[in-house]
Coordinates of C-alpha atoms in Angstrom, one line a residue:
M16 CA 128.5 69.4 -67.9
A17 CA 128.6 72.6 -65.8
T18 CA 128.1 72.2 -62.1
H19 CA 126.1 74.6 -60.0
P20 CA 126.0 75.2 -56.2
T21 CA 124.0 72.7 -54.3
I22 CA 121.0 73.8 -52.2
G23 CA 119.3 72.5 -49.1
V24 CA 116.2 73.8 -47.2
E25 CA 115.0 73.7 -43.6
E26 CA 111.3 74.4 -43.0
E27 CA 109.7 75.0 -39.7
F28 CA 106.1 74.0 -39.1
L29 CA 103.5 74.6 -36.4
L30 CA 101.5 71.8 -34.7
V31 CA 98.0 72.8 -33.8
D32 CA 94.9 71.1 -32.4
P33 CA 92.7 69.9 -35.3
R34 CA 89.6 71.1 -33.6
T35 CA 90.5 74.5 -32.1
G36 CA 93.6 75.5 -34.1
E37 CA 95.5 76.2 -30.8
P38 CA 99.2 75.3 -30.8
V39 CA 99.8 71.9 -29.1
A40 CA 102.9 70.7 -27.4
R41 CA 103.5 67.4 -29.2
N42 CA 106.7 67.8 -31.1
R43 CA 108.4 64.8 -29.5
E44 CA 105.5 62.5 -30.2
V45 CA 105.3 63.7 -33.8
A46 CA 109.1 63.4 -34.3
A47 CA 109.0 59.8 -33.0
H48 CA 106.2 58.8 -35.4
A49 CA 107.9 60.5 -38.3
E50 CA 111.2 58.7 -37.6
E51 CA 109.4 55.4 -37.9
H52 CA 108.8 56.4 -41.5
G53 CA 112.3 57.4 -42.3
V54 CA 112.2 61.2 -41.5
K55 CA 114.1 62.8 -38.7
L56 CA 112.3 66.0 -37.5
Q57 CA 114.2 68.5 -35.5
L58 CA 112.7 69.8 -32.2
E59 CA 112.5 73.6 -32.1
L60 CA 112.6 75.9 -29.1
T61 CA 108.9 75.6 -28.5
S62 CA 107.3 72.2 -28.2
C63 CA 104.5 73.1 -30.7
Q64 CA 107.0 73.2 -33.6
V65 CA 109.0 70.7 -35.7
E66 CA 111.5 71.3 -38.5
T67 CA 112.2 69.3 -41.6
T68 CA 115.7 69.2 -43.3
S69 CA 116.2 68.3 -46.9
D70 CA 119.2 66.5 -48.2
V71 CA 121.6 68.4 -50.4
A72 CA 119.9 68.9 -53.8
G73 CA 121.5 69.7 -57.1
G74 CA 118.4 70.8 -58.9
S75 CA 114.9 72.2 -58.3
G76 CA 113.1 69.0 -59.3
D77 CA 115.0 66.9 -56.7
L78 CA 114.4 69.6 -54.1
R79 CA 110.7 69.7 -54.8
D80 CA 110.3 66.0 -54.5
Q81 CA 112.2 66.0 -51.2
L82 CA 110.1 68.9 -49.7
A83 CA 106.9 67.2 -50.8
R84 CA 107.9 63.9 -49.2
L85 CA 109.0 65.7 -45.9
R86 CA 105.7 67.7 -45.7
R87 CA 103.6 64.6 -46.3
I88 CA 105.3 62.4 -43.7
A89 CA 105.4 65.2 -41.2
A90 CA 101.7 65.9 -41.7
D91 CA 100.8 62.2 -41.4
A92 CA 102.9 62.0 -38.2
A93 CA 101.0 65.0 -36.8
Q94 CA 97.7 63.5 -37.7
A95 CA 98.7 60.2 -36.0
C96 CA 99.3 62.3 -32.8
D97 CA 96.0 64.1 -33.0
A98 CA 97.6 67.3 -34.3
R99 CA 97.7 69.2 -37.6
L100 CA 100.7 70.4 -39.5
L101 CA 100.6 74.1 -40.7
A102 CA 103.0 76.0 -42.9
V103 CA 102.4 79.4 -41.3
G104 CA 104.8 82.0 -39.9
L105 CA 102.7 82.3 -36.8
P106 CA 99.6 80.6 -35.3
P107 CA 96.5 82.5 -36.5
T108 CA 94.7 81.8 -33.2
V109 CA 95.3 83.3 -29.7
P110 CA 98.0 81.1 -28.2
H111 CA 97.8 80.8 -24.4
H112 CA 101.5 79.9 -24.2
F113 CA 104.4 78.3 -26.1
P114 CA 105.9 75.6 -23.9
I115 CA 109.6 75.4 -24.2
T116 CA 111.1 72.1 -25.5
D117 CA 112.7 70.4 -22.5
T118 CA 116.4 70.3 -23.3
P119 CA 119.2 71.9 -21.3
R120 CA 120.1 74.4 -24.0
Y121 CA 116.5 75.5 -24.7
R122 CA 115.9 75.9 -20.9
A123 CA 119.0 78.1 -20.7
I124 CA 117.7 80.2 -23.6
A125 CA 114.3 80.6 -21.9
D126 CA 115.8 81.5 -18.6
R127 CA 118.0 84.2 -20.2
F128 CA 115.6 85.7 -22.7
G129 CA 112.3 85.3 -20.9
M130 CA 109.1 86.3 -22.8
I131 CA 111.0 86.6 -26.1
A132 CA 111.6 82.9 -25.9
H133 CA 108.2 82.0 -24.5
E134 CA 106.5 83.8 -27.4
Q135 CA 108.6 82.1 -30.0
G136 CA 106.1 80.1 -31.9
I137 CA 107.7 81.4 -35.1
C138 CA 108.2 79.4 -38.3
G139 CA 110.6 80.3 -41.0
A140 CA 112.5 78.7 -43.9
H141 CA 116.3 78.6 -44.3
V142 CA 118.0 78.1 -47.6
H143 CA 121.6 76.8 -47.7
V144 CA 123.7 77.3 -50.8
A145 CA 127.2 75.9 -51.2
V146 CA 130.0 78.4 -51.5
P147 CA 133.8 77.9 -51.7
S148 CA 134.7 79.0 -48.2
R149 CA 133.6 81.0 -45.1
E150 CA 135.3 84.0 -46.5
A151 CA 133.2 83.7 -49.7
A152 CA 130.1 83.3 -47.5
I153 CA 130.9 86.6 -45.8
R154 CA 131.4 88.4 -49.0
V155 CA 128.2 86.9 -50.5
S156 CA 126.3 88.0 -47.4
N157 CA 127.3 91.6 -47.9
R158 CA 126.0 91.5 -51.5
L159 CA 122.7 89.8 -50.6
R160 CA 121.7 92.4 -48.0
P161 CA 119.8 94.7 -50.4
W162 CA 117.7 91.8 -51.7
L163 CA 116.7 90.4 -48.3
P164 CA 113.6 92.6 -47.8
I165 CA 112.1 91.5 -51.2
L166 CA 112.7 87.9 -50.3
L167 CA 110.8 88.5 -47.1
A168 CA 107.9 90.2 -49.1
L169 CA 107.8 87.2 -51.5
T170 CA 107.4 84.6 -48.7
A171 CA 105.3 86.7 -46.2
N172 CA 102.9 84.2 -44.5
S173 CA 101.9 85.6 -41.1
A174 CA 99.2 88.3 -41.6
I175 CA 96.7 86.8 -39.2
Y176 CA 97.7 86.4 -35.5
R177 CA 95.7 86.3 -32.3
N178 CA 92.4 86.2 -34.2
A179 CA 93.2 89.5 -35.9
D180 CA 94.7 91.0 -39.0
T181 CA 98.0 92.3 -37.8
G182 CA 98.3 95.0 -40.5
H183 CA 101.5 93.3 -41.6
A184 CA 102.0 90.6 -44.2
S185 CA 104.8 89.2 -42.1
W186 CA 104.2 89.7 -38.4
R187 CA 106.6 86.9 -37.8
S188 CA 109.5 89.1 -38.9
V189 CA 108.4 91.8 -36.5
L190 CA 108.4 89.5 -33.5
W191 CA 111.6 87.8 -34.7
S192 CA 113.4 91.1 -34.6
R193 CA 113.1 91.3 -30.8
W194 CA 116.1 88.9 -30.5
P195 CA 119.3 90.9 -30.1
S196 CA 121.1 88.8 -32.7
A197 CA 118.3 88.7 -35.4
G198 CA 117.5 90.7 -38.5
P199 CA 119.7 91.9 -41.3
P200 CA 123.4 91.3 -40.6
P201 CA 126.0 94.1 -40.5
H202 CA 128.4 94.5 -43.4
F203 CA 131.6 92.6 -42.6
D204 CA 135.0 93.1 -44.1
S205 CA 136.4 89.7 -43.2
V206 CA 135.8 86.4 -41.4
D207 CA 137.9 87.7 -38.5
E208 CA 135.6 90.8 -38.1
Y209 CA 132.5 88.5 -38.2
D210 CA 134.0 86.2 -35.6
A211 CA 135.0 89.1 -33.4
V212 CA 131.4 90.5 -33.4
V213 CA 129.9 87.1 -32.7
A214 CA 132.3 86.7 -29.7
R215 CA 131.4 90.2 -28.5
L216 CA 127.7 89.4 -28.6
Q217 CA 128.3 86.3 -26.6
R218 CA 130.4 88.1 -24.0
S219 CA 127.6 90.6 -23.6
G220 CA 125.1 87.9 -23.0
A221 CA 123.1 88.7 -26.2
M222 CA 123.9 85.2 -27.5
L223 CA 124.1 82.1 -25.5
D224 CA 126.4 80.5 -28.1
D225 CA 127.2 80.8 -31.8
G226 CA 124.0 78.7 -32.6
M227 CA 122.2 81.9 -31.7
V228 CA 123.6 83.8 -34.7
Y229 CA 120.1 84.6 -36.0
W230 CA 121.0 87.1 -38.7
D231 CA 119.0 86.7 -41.9
V232 CA 122.0 85.7 -43.8
R233 CA 125.1 84.0 -42.3
P234 CA 127.9 81.6 -43.0
S235 CA 127.3 78.1 -41.8
A236 CA 129.3 77.2 -38.7
N237 CA 129.7 73.6 -39.9
F238 CA 129.6 73.5 -43.7
P239 CA 130.9 75.6 -46.7
T240 CA 127.5 77.2 -47.2
V241 CA 125.8 80.5 -46.9
E242 CA 122.4 80.3 -45.1
V243 CA 119.6 82.7 -46.0
R244 CA 117.1 82.8 -43.1
V245 CA 114.9 85.9 -43.9
A246 CA 111.7 84.1 -45.0
D247 CA 108.5 83.1 -43.4
V248 CA 107.9 79.4 -44.0
P249 CA 106.3 79.6 -47.4
A250 CA 102.7 78.4 -47.6
T251 CA 103.3 75.8 -50.4
V252 CA 106.1 73.6 -51.6
A253 CA 106.1 75.4 -54.9
E254 CA 106.8 78.7 -53.1
T255 CA 109.6 77.2 -51.1
V256 CA 111.2 75.9 -54.3
L257 CA 110.9 79.4 -55.8
L258 CA 112.6 80.9 -52.8
A259 CA 115.4 78.3 -52.9
V260 CA 116.2 78.7 -56.6
L261 CA 116.0 82.5 -56.4
T262 CA 118.4 82.4 -53.4
R263 CA 120.8 80.2 -55.2
A264 CA 120.8 82.4 -58.3
A265 CA 121.4 85.5 -56.1
V266 CA 124.4 83.7 -54.4
M267 CA 125.8 82.7 -57.9
T268 CA 125.4 86.3 -59.0
A269 CA 127.2 87.6 -55.9
L270 CA 130.0 85.1 -56.4
G271 CA 130.4 86.3 -60.0
E272 CA 130.4 90.0 -58.9
E273 CA 133.2 89.1 -56.4
R274 CA 135.3 87.4 -59.1
E275 CA 134.9 90.5 -61.3
R276 CA 135.7 92.7 -58.3
Q277 CA 132.6 94.8 -58.7
P278 CA 132.1 97.3 -55.8
V279 CA 129.5 96.4 -53.1
P280 CA 126.7 99.0 -53.4
P281 CA 126.6 101.2 -50.3
L282 CA 123.8 100.5 -47.9
T283 CA 123.1 102.3 -44.6
P284 CA 121.6 100.3 -41.7
L285 CA 118.7 102.8 -41.5
A286 CA 117.8 102.3 -45.2
L287 CA 117.9 98.5 -44.8
R288 CA 115.7 98.7 -41.6
A289 CA 113.2 100.9 -43.4
A290 CA 113.1 98.4 -46.4
Y291 CA 112.5 95.5 -44.0
W292 CA 109.6 97.2 -42.3
R293 CA 108.0 98.1 -45.6
S294 CA 108.3 94.5 -46.9
A295 CA 107.0 93.1 -43.6
R296 CA 104.0 95.4 -43.8
D297 CA 103.1 95.2 -47.4
G298 CA 104.3 91.8 -48.6
L299 CA 103.7 91.5 -52.3
D300 CA 100.5 93.4 -52.3
G301 CA 101.9 96.9 -51.7
E302 CA 105.2 98.7 -52.1
A303 CA 108.8 97.9 -51.4
V304 CA 111.9 100.0 -51.1
D305 CA 114.3 99.9 -54.1
L306 CA 117.7 99.7 -52.3
L307 CA 119.9 99.5 -55.3
D308 CA 118.7 102.6 -57.2
S309 CA 116.5 105.3 -56.0
H310 CA 115.8 104.2 -52.4
T311 CA 112.2 105.1 -53.1
C312 CA 109.1 103.0 -52.8
L313 CA 108.0 101.1 -55.9
P314 CA 105.4 98.4 -56.3
A315 CA 106.7 95.3 -54.6
R316 CA 106.2 93.2 -57.7
E317 CA 108.4 95.6 -59.6
V318 CA 111.2 95.3 -57.1
L319 CA 110.8 91.5 -57.3
S320 CA 111.0 91.7 -61.1
R321 CA 114.3 93.7 -60.7
L322 CA 115.7 90.9 -58.5
V323 CA 114.7 88.3 -61.2
A324 CA 116.3 90.4 -63.9
H325 CA 119.5 90.8 -61.8
V326 CA 119.9 87.0 -61.4
R327 CA 118.5 85.9 -64.8
P328 CA 121.8 84.7 -66.2
A329 CA 122.2 82.4 -63.1
L330 CA 118.6 81.2 -63.5
D331 CA 119.3 80.4 -67.2
A332 CA 122.5 78.6 -66.2
T333 CA 120.7 76.3 -63.7
G334 CA 117.7 75.8 -66.0
D335 CA 115.3 77.4 -63.5
A336 CA 114.2 80.5 -65.4
D337 CA 111.0 79.0 -66.8
L338 CA 110.1 77.6 -63.3
V339 CA 110.6 81.0 -61.7
D340 CA 108.5 82.8 -64.4
A341 CA 105.7 80.3 -64.1
E342 CA 105.6 80.5 -60.3
L343 CA 105.6 84.3 -60.3
D344 CA 102.7 84.2 -62.8
R345 CA 100.8 81.9 -60.4
L346 CA 101.6 84.2 -57.4
A347 CA 100.4 87.2 -59.4
A348 CA 97.1 85.4 -59.9
E349 CA 96.6 83.7 -56.5
G350 CA 98.8 85.6 -54.1
N351 CA 101.3 84.3 -51.5
G352 CA 100.5 83.0 -48.0
A353 CA 99.7 86.4 -46.5
T354 CA 97.4 87.2 -49.4
R355 CA 95.5 84.0 -48.9
Q356 CA 95.4 84.3 -45.2
R357 CA 93.7 87.7 -45.5
R358 CA 91.3 86.5 -48.2
A359 CA 90.2 83.7 -45.9
W360 CA 89.9 86.0 -42.9
R361 CA 87.8 88.5 -44.8
R362 CA 85.1 85.9 -45.7
R363 CA 83.7 85.7 -42.1
H364 CA 86.4 87.1 -39.8
D365 CA 86.7 83.5 -38.5
V366 CA 90.1 82.1 -37.9
A367 CA 88.9 78.6 -38.7
D368 CA 88.7 79.7 -42.4
V369 CA 92.4 80.8 -42.2
I370 CA 93.4 77.5 -40.6
E371 CA 91.5 75.4 -43.2
D372 CA 93.1 77.4 -46.1
A373 CA 96.6 77.0 -44.5
T374 CA 96.1 73.3 -44.1
S375 CA 95.2 73.0 -47.8
A376 CA 98.2 75.1 -48.9
T377 CA 100.6 73.2 -46.7
L378 CA 99.9 70.0 -48.6
Q379 CA 99.2 71.6 -52.0
G380 CA 100.9 69.5 -54.7
V381 CA 102.2 67.0 -52.1

């Protein structure tokens, strides 16, 4: 039987007050309660966040079961601590502050980066895909860069922030870009060049350590994987699984192109930056930039369809093609997280409606 790259997913979640929707600083209590039920939650930079980490999964069914279990236990732990778990890129309410989790490293980050760190209540999803080596991860990263904006559009889930429509489907990605080591990575010709740039950023003070390599695709520092970090945390488990299987198929396709020595399409930093902004603004409900052909704006769903067509052989090989088609049909009918946030907001312009809808989506199918 053919083997395919394994995948793993990290999801970040917000903890909010169940009455007001305000972020609450209870990540240690929630993590302790979850550990009693067999789940280890990671503490994030701000104490109103927790992160789940799946085990390595070989297939989409296994991954879905894991993610559903992790969300359920994390949500139950939050409820036991008088909090609510939300899969949203940003808190929809007006946060008064984001307390920093009290560890030496997080205190050092807060001291160096000031308000960037203190306004960090940002929740994303990270997909890890196995690759043969760090060198392969660098080469795959180069080939994934044109597809990062449409993956952002697909998962956009932070339209409502500070009791207002931000005018962007993913306002999280706009705030995240303030970090000096965040956003789309440069093109790298080798691992040595990658390591030299990371070292230079550390010497300049733009990174505290190599754990602050926040680029939206990067080689893992500890495992033979490539990590794709461009997404808002998706609203539902099904959307996270969709993101993961599309990401794996894109990595498999890139590895195949490397084996065939296909040229890497040229891509200027300015074009990539423009495509990021467009996807952050429009999500799936507007336009996206076609970075592999005309560099013009097309309907975002058409660009997404081009990604699916590009990776279709890999999806067929992993048995995920039908899953992807069905989930994209559902998204076309119901919308993604940003679409649903705006739909809830427009009913009464009451953030409570947004929070209730996000609460339901977080545990949909769990």
